[in-house]
Structures are given as structure tokens and as C-alpha cells.
PDB file of C-alpha atoms in Angstrom:
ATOM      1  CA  UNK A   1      44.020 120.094  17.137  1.00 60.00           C
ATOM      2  CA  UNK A   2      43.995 120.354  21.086  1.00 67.00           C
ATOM      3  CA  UNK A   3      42.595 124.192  22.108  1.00 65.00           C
ATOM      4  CA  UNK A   4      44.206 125.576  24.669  1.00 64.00           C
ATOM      5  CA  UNK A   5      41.780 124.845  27.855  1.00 60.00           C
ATOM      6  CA  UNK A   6      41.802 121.620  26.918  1.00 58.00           C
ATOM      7  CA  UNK A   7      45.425 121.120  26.755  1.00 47.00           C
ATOM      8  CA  UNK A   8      45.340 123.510  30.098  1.00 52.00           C
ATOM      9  CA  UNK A   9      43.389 121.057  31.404  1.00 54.00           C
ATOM     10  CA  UNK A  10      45.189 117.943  30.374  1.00 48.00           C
ATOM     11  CA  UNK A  11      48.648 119.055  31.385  1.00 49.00           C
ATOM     12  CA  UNK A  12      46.685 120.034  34.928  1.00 52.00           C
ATOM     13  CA  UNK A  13      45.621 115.902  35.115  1.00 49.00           C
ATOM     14  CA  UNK A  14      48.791 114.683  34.294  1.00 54.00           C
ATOM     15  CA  UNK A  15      51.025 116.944  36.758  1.00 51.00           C
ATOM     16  CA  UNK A  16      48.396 115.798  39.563  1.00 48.00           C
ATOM     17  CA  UNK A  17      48.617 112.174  37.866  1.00 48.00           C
ATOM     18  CA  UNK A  18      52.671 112.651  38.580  1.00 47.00           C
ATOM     19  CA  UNK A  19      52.461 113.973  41.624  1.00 46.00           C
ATOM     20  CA  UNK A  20      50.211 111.691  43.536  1.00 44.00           C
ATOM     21  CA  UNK A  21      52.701 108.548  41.814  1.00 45.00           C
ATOM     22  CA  UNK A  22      55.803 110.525  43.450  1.00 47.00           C
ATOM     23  CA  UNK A  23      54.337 110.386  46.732  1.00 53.00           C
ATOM     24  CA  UNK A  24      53.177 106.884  46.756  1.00 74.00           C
ATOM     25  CA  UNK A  25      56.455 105.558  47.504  1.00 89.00           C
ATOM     26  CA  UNK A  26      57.290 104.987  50.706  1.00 94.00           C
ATOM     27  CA  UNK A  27      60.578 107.508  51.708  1.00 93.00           C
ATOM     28  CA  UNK A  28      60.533 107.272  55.911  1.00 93.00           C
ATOM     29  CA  UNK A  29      57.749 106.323  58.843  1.00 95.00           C
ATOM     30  CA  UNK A  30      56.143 110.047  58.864  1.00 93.00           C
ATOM     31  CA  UNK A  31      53.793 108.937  56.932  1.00 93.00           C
ATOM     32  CA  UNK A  32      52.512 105.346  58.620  1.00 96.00           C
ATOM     33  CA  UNK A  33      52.198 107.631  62.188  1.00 95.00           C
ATOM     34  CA  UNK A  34      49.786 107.524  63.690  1.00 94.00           C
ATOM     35  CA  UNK A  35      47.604 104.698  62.066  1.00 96.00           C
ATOM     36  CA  UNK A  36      50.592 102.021  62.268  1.00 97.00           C
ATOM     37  CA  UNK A  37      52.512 100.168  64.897  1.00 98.00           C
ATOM     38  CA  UNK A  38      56.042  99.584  63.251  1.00 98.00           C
ATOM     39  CA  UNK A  39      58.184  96.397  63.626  1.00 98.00           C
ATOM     40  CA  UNK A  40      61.237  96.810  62.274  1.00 97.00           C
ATOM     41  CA  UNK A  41      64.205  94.170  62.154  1.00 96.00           C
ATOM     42  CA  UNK A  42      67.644  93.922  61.128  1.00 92.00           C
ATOM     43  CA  UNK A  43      68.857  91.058  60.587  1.00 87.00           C
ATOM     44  CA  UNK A  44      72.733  89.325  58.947  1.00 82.00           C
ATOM     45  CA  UNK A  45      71.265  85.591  59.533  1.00 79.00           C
ATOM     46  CA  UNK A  46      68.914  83.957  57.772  1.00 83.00           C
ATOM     47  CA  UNK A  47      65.775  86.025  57.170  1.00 88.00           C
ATOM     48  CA  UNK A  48      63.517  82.938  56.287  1.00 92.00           C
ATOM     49  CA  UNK A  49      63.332  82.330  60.313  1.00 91.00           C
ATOM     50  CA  UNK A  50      61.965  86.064  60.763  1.00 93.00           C
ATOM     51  CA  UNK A  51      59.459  86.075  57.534  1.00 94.00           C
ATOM     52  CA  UNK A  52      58.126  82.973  58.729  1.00 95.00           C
ATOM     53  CA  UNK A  53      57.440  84.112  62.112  1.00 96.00           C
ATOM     54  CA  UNK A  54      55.734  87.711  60.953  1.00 97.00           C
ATOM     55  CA  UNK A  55      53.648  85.726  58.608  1.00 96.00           C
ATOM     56  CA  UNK A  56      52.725  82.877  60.682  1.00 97.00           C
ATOM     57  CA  UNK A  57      51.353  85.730  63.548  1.00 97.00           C
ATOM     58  CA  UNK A  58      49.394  87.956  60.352  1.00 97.00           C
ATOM     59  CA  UNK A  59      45.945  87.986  62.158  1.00 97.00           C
ATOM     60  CA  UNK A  60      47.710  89.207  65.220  1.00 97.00           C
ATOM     61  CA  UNK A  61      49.267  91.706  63.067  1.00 98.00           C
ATOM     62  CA  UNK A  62      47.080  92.807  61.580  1.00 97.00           C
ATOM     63  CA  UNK A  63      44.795  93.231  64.412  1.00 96.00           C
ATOM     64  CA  UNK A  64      47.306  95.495  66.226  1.00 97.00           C
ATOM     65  CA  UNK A  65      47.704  97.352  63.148  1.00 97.00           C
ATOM     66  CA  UNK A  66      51.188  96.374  62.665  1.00 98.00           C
ATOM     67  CA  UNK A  67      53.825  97.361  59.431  1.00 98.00           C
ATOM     68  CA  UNK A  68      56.788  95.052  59.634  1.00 98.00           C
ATOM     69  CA  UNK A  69      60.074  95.481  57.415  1.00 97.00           C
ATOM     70  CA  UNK A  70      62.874  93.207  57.385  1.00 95.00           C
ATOM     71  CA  UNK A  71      66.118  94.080  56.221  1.00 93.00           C
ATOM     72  CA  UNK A  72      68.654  91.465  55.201  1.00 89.00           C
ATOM     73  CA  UNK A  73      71.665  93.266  53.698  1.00 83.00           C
ATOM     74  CA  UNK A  74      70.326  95.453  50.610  1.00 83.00           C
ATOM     75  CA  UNK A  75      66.843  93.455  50.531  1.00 89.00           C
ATOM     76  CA  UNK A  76      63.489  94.379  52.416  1.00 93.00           C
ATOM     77  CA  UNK A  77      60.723  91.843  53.197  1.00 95.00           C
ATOM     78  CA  UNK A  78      57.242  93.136  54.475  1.00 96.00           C
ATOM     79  CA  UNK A  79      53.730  93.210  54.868  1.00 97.00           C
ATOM     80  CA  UNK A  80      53.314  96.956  53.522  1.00 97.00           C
ATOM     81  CA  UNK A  81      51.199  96.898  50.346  1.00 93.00           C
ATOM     82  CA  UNK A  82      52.436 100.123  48.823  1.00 93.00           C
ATOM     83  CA  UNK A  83      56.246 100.858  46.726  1.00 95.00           C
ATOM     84  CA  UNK A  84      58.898 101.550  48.742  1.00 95.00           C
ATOM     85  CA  UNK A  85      61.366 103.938  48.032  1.00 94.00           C
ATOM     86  CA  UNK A  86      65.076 103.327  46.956  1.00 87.00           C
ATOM     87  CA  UNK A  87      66.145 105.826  49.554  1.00 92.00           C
ATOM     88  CA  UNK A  88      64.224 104.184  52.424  1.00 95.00           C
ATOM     89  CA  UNK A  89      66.792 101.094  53.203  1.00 91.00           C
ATOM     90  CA  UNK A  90      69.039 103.526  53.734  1.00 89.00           C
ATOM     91  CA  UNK A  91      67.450 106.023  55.650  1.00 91.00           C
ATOM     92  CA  UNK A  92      65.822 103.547  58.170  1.00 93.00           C
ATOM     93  CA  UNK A  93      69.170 100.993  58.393  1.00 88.00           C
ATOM     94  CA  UNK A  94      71.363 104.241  59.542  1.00 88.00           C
ATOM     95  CA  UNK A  95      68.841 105.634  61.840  1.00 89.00           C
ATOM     96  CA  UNK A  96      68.050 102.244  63.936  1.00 90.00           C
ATOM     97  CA  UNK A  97      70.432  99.916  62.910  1.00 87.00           C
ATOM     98  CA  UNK A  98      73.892 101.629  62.426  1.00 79.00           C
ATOM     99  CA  UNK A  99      76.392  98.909  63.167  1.00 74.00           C
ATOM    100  CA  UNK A 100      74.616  96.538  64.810  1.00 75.00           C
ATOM    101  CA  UNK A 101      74.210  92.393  63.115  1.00 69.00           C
ATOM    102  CA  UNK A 102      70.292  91.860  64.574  1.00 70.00           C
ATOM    103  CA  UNK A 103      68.006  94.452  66.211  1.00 90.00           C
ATOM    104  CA  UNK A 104      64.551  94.461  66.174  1.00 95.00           C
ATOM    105  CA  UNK A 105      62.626  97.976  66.875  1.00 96.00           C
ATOM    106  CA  UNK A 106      58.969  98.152  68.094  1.00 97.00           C
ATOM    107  CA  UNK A 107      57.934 101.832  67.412  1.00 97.00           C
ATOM    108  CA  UNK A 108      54.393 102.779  68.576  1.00 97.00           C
ATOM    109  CA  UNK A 109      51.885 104.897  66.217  1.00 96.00           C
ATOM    110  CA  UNK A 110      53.343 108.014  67.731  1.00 95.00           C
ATOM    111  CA  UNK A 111      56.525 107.274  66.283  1.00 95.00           C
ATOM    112  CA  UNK A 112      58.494 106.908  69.529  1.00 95.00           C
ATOM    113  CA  UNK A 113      60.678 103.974  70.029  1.00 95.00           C
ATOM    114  CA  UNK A 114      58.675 101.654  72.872  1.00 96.00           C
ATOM    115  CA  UNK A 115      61.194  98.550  72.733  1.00 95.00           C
ATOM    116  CA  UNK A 116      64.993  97.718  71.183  1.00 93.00           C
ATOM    117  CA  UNK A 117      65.682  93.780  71.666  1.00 93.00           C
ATOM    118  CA  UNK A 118      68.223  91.692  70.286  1.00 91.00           C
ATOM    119  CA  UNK A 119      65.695  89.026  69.103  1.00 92.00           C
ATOM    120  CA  UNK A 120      62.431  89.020  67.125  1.00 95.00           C
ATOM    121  CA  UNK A 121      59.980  87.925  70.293  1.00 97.00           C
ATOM    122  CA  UNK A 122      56.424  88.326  68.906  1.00 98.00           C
ATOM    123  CA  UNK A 123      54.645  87.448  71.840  1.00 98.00           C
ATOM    124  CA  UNK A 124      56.562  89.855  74.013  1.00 97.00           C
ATOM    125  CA  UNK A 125      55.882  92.586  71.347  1.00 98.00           C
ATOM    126  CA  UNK A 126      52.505  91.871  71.538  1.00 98.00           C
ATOM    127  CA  UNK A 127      52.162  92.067  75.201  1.00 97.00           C
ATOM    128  CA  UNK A 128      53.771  95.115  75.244  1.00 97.00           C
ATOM    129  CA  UNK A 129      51.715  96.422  72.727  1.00 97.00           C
ATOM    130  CA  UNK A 130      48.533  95.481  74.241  1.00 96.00           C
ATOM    131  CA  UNK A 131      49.334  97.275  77.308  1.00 95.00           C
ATOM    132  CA  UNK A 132      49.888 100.838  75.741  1.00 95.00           C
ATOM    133  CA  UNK A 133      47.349 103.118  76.882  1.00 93.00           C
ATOM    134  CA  UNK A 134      46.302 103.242  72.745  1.00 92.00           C
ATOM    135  CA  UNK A 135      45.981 100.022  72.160  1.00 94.00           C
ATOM    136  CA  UNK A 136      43.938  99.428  75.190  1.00 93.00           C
ATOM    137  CA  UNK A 137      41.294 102.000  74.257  1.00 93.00           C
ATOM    138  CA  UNK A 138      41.131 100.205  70.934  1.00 91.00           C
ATOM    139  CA  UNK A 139      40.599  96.870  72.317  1.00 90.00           C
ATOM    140  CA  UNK A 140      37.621  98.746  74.639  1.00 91.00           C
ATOM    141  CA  UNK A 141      36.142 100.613  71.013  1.00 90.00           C
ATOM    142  CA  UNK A 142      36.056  97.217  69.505  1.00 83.00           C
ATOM    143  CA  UNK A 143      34.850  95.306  72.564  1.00 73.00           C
ATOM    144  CA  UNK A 144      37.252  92.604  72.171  1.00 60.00           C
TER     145      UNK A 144
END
């Protein structure tokens, strides 16, 4: 038999347990602000041309601190590592991409949109990126 601080004490774990699960799926952007550069692209074609662009550019990605998602009807491709929520397709495809075939969105770590394009241009993005006051002061704190 359990006593009562004990089972206290286990029902505390697994409510924190349950908790922290909940909120490691990914619902909106809120919570990539500020440490993440978003790329986000909608897309009715063939996605293989876009995932095989974002991958083939990862170190530069990576290195800007980038979070791409693809969406491709009901399916998302991207280089986030965590669970994404069910909700989140929805959410982000009606807020950037209502009625539109192929968009790509650059949002900056602020959250604010920096650049709307018809076409997935990563060199332009990058560019663009690396002259934002931000990324520039990173580039001088890493001397590179």
C-alpha cells in the first residue's frame, strides 16, 4: 500500500510529466521567437524540388538559425526536431497562405514578416537575412 505523501507525490510527477508532453508540441511560431529565423513555404507542385533545396543549403541553415516548414496540401516537411501539433497546418496555412498555390514567407526572430516571394530563392533569403541588423551583430559575436 501507497501512503498518502507518496501517492501526493507521485500524482505531483505525473501531472508535471503531462504537462511538459502537452507543451512539447508545436501549436504556432510564439514559441521559436526570438531564437529562430522562420522559412515557411506553400507549395501545390511538387515538394521534392523545395526539400531538396532546404536540405542541400542545411549548413547555411543552420548557421542562420533557420526553422523551415513546407506544406504540400495536408503534409508538412521540415527541419524542426520537436512534434508538431495537429492544429498547426491549419493555423499557419490560413494565416500566410490563405488562397494562394506557392508562397514562401521569410519571418525574422522577432516574428515580423521581412519578405513574401512567389518562389523559394535561398540565396536571396540569405542575403537578406545577413543584412538584418541581428544577424549582423551575430556574424560580429562569432567573428565570422
Amino acid at each position: 500500500m501507497i501512503n498518502k505523501p507518496t501517492l501526493a507525490f507521485l500524482l505531483l510527477v505525473l501531472v508535471h510529466v503531462n504537462g511538459v508532453m502537452a507543451q512539447s508540441s508545436l501549436e504556432n511560431l510564439n514559441s521559436l521567437k526570438w531564437s529562430n529565423r522562420i522559412i515557411l513555404v506553400s507549395s501545390n507542385g511538387y515538394p521534392e524540388q523545395f526539400i531538396s533545396q532546404l536540405e542541400s543549403r542545411s549548413s547555411d541553415i543552420d548557421d542562420r538559425d533557420i526553422v523551415w516548414f513546407l506544406f504540400h496540401k495536408d503534409f508538412i516537411e521540415t527541419n524542426y526536431s520537436g512534434e508538431i501539433a495537429q492544429s498547426f497546418l491549419t493555423s499557419i496555412k490560413s494565416r500566410y497562405f490563405e488562397n494562394i498555390t506557392t508562397r514562401v514567407v521569410l519571418l525574422g526572430k522577432d516574428g515580423g514578416v521581412k519578405d513574401v516571394a512567389d518562389e523559394l530563392n535561398l540565396p536571396e533569403l540569405f542575403a537578406l537575412i545577413d543584412g538584418m541588423p541581428m544577424r549582423r551583430a551575430e556574424i560580429n559575436q562569432n567573428g565570422r
